[in-house]
XYZ file of C-alpha atoms in Angstrom:
250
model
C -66.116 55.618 -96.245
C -67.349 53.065 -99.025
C -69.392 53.679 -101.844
C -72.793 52.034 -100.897
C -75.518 53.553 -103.407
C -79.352 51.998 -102.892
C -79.793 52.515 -106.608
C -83.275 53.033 -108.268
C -85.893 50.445 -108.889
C -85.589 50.878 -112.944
C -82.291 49.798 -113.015
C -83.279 46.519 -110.727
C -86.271 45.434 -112.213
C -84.512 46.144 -115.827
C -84.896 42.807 -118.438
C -80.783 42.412 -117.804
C -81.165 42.925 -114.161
C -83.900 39.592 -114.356
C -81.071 37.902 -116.252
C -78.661 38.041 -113.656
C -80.905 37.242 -110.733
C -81.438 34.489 -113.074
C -77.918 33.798 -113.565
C -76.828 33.875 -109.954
C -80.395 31.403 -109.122
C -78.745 28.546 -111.591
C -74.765 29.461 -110.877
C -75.329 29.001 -106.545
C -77.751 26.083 -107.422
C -75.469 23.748 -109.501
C -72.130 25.255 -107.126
C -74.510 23.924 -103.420
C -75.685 21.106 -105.391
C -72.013 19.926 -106.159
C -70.173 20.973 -102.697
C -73.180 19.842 -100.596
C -73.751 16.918 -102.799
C -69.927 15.980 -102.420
C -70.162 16.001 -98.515
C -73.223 13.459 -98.541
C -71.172 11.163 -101.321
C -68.430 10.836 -98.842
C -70.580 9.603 -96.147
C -72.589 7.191 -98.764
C -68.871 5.360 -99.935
C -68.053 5.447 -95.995
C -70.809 4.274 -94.442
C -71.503 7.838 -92.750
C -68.315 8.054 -91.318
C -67.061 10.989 -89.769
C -65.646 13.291 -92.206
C -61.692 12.419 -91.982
C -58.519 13.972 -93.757
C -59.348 12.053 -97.251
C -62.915 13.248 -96.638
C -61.898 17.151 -96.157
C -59.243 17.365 -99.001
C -62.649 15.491 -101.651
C -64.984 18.159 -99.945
C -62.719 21.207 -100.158
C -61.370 20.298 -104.227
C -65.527 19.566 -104.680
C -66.150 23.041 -103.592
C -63.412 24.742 -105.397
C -64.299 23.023 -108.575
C -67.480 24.058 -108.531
C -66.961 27.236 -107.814
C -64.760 27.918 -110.347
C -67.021 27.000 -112.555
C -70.027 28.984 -111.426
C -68.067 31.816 -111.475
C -67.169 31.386 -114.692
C -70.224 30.735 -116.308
C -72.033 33.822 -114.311
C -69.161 36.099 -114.967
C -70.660 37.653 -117.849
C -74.186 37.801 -116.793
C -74.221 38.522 -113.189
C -70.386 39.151 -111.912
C -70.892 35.557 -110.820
C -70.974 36.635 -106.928
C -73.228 33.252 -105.966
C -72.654 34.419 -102.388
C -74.124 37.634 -99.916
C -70.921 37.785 -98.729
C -69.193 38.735 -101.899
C -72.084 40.943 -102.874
C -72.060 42.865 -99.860
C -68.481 42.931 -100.156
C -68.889 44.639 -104.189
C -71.601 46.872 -102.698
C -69.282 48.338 -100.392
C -67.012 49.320 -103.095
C -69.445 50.747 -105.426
C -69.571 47.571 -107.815
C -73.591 47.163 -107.167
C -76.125 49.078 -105.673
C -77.973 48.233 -102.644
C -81.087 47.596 -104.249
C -79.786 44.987 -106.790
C -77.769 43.253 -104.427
C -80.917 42.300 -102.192
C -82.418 40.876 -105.275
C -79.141 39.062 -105.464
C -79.162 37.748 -101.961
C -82.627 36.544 -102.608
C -81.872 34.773 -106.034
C -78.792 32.879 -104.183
C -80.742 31.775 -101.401
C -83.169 30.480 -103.203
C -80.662 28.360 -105.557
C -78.822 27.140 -102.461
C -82.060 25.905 -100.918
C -83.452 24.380 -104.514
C -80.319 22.898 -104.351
C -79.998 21.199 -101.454
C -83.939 20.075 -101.970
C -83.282 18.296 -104.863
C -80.293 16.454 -103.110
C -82.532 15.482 -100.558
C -84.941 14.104 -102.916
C -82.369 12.229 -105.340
C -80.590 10.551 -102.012
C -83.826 9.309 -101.292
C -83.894 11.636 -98.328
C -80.219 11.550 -97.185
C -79.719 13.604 -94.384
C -78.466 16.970 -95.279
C -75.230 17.929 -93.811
C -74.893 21.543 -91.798
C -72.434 23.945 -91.219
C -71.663 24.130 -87.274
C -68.845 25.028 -84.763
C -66.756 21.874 -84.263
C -66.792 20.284 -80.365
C -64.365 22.514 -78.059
C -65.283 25.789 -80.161
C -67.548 28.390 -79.453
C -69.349 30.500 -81.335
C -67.350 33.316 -81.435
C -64.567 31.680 -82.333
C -66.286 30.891 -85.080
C -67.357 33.916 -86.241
C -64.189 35.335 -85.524
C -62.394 32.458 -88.262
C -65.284 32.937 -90.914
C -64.910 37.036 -90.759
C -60.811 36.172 -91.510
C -61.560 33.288 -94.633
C -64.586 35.253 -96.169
C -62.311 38.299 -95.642
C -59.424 36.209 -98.127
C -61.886 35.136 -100.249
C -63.784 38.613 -100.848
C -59.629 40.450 -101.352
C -59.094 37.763 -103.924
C -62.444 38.934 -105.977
C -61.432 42.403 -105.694
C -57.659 42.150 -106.762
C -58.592 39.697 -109.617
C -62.078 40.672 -110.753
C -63.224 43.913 -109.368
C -60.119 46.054 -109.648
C -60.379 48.482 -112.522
C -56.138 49.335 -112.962
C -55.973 45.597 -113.740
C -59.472 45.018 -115.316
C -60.194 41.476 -115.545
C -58.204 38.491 -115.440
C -60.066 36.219 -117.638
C -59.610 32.602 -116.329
C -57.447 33.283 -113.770
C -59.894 35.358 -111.642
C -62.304 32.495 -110.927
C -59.903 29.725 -110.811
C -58.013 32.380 -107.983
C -61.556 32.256 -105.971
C -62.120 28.791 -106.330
C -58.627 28.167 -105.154
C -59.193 30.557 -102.286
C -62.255 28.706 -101.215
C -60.730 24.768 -101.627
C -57.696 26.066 -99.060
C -60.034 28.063 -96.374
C -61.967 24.884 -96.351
C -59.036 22.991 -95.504
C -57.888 25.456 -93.211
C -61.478 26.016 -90.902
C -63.363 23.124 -92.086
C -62.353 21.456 -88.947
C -63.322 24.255 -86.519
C -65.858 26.393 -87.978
C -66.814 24.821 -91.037
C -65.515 27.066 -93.377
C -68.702 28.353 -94.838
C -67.771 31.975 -96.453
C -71.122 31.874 -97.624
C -74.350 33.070 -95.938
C -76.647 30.967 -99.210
C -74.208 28.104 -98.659
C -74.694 27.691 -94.899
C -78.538 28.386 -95.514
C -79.875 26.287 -97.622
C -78.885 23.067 -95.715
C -80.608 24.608 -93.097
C -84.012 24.975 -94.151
C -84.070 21.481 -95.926
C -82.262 20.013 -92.861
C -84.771 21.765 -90.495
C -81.576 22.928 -88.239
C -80.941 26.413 -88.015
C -78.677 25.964 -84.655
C -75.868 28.097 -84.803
C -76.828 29.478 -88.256
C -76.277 32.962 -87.161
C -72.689 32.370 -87.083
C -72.693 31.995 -91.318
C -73.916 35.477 -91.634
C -72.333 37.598 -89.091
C -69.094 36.244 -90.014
C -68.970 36.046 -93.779
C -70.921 39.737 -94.388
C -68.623 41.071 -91.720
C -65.195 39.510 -93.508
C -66.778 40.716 -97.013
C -67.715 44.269 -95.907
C -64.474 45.080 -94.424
C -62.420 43.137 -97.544
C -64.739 45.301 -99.586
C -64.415 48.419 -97.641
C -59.761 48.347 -97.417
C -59.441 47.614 -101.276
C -61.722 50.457 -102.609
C -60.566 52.548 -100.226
C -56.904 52.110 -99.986
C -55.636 50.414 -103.443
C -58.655 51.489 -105.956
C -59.668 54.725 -104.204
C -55.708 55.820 -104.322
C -54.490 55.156 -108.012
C -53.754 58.221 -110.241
C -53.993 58.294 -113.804
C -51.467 56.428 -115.792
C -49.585 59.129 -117.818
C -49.791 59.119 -121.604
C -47.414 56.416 -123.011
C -47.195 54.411 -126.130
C -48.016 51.304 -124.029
C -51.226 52.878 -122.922
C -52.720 54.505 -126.061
């Protein structure tokens, strides 16, 4: 089951395999800078309130915006994954070897945690919000809701970016994720957070100091991503047949 492959270390350290580590460093940085960034603006223009319904809709459009623009402008250069889930998700199916994708994982962590650095430095050390289980939740509840939203958001790459019968969407494909992401946040942001994203939980961490509960951003997104990745290569790419020869399909 799956089509993990660990790859070889020519194709990973290859000048176009730099260029997308590159590419996914910048892409995660600007898209944590802007959702992270929009989380502490709300609780600058309301005096640190707690994050209410006007608060959740700003933060969940913030991320989705972004987003679909970091996709976009990795697309060409890297996939524009800017997540581990996603990229363990791809590696599942084939779409990247194991190898590359570590490299991956490393270049997004590293632009989330830039990221949120440089927001604590230009808020003149405004505290960096966390992801973390809301009051009356445990833990494995919230794994249990991430493995469900990462597991939307990882389907949506693969049926509009990663399936081969309908090659890629163009535009559509990263305004689907971003839309994807904007509506999970509204849907778990009030219980588990709705993270999705190992570098996006992470990187507030480290510059917040606060890794409590932090385990809950990786279990649940890689496990949602590997099993998203795992039923579409399997059962929808793994079963097409060939078209047959028709004028429409020269």
């Amino acid at each position: 089951m799956g089509r993990l492959a660990f790859g070889s270390f020519g194709d990973s350290f290859s000048v176009a395999s730099f260029k997308a580590y590159l590419s996914e460093f910048i892409a995660t940085l600007l898209f944590v800078f802007a959702g992270v960034g929009s989380a502490i603006a709300y609780g600058k223009l309301t005096s640190d309130a707690a994050l209410d319904p006007a608060g959740l809709v700003a933060v969940a459009l913030a991320h989705a915006f972004a987003l679909f623009v970091g996709v976009s402008m990795a697309a060409n250069i890297s996939g524009g994954h800017l997540n581990p889930a996603v990229t363990l998700g791809l590696a599942v199916g084939g779409h990247i070897t194991v190898l590359t994708g570590i490299f991956y994982w490393i270049a997004q962590l590293l632009g989330s945690t830039v990221a949120c650095l440089l927001l604590k430095f230009v808020t003149n050390g405004k505290p960096i919000p966390t992801h973390g289980v809301a009051s009356g939740m445990n833990e494995i509840e919230g794994v249990v809701m991430e493995i469900i939203i990462t597991f939307a958001l990882v389907y949506t790459v693969y049926a509009t970016a990663a399936d081969p019968k309908k090659g890629s969407l163009g535009t559509i494909a990263p305004i689907a994720i971003g839309f994807i992401v904007g509506a999970n946040i509204l849907a778990a942001g009030p219980f588990s957070g709705g993270s999705m994203n190992p570098a996006r939980s992470f990187g507030p961490a480290v510059a917040s100091g606060d890794f409590s509960g932090n385990w809950v951003y990786w279990v649940g997104p890689l496990i949602g991503g590997a099993i998203a990745g795992l039923i579409y290569s399997e059962i929808f790419i793994g079963s097409y047949d060939p078209l047959p020869p028709s004028q429409d399909y020269p």
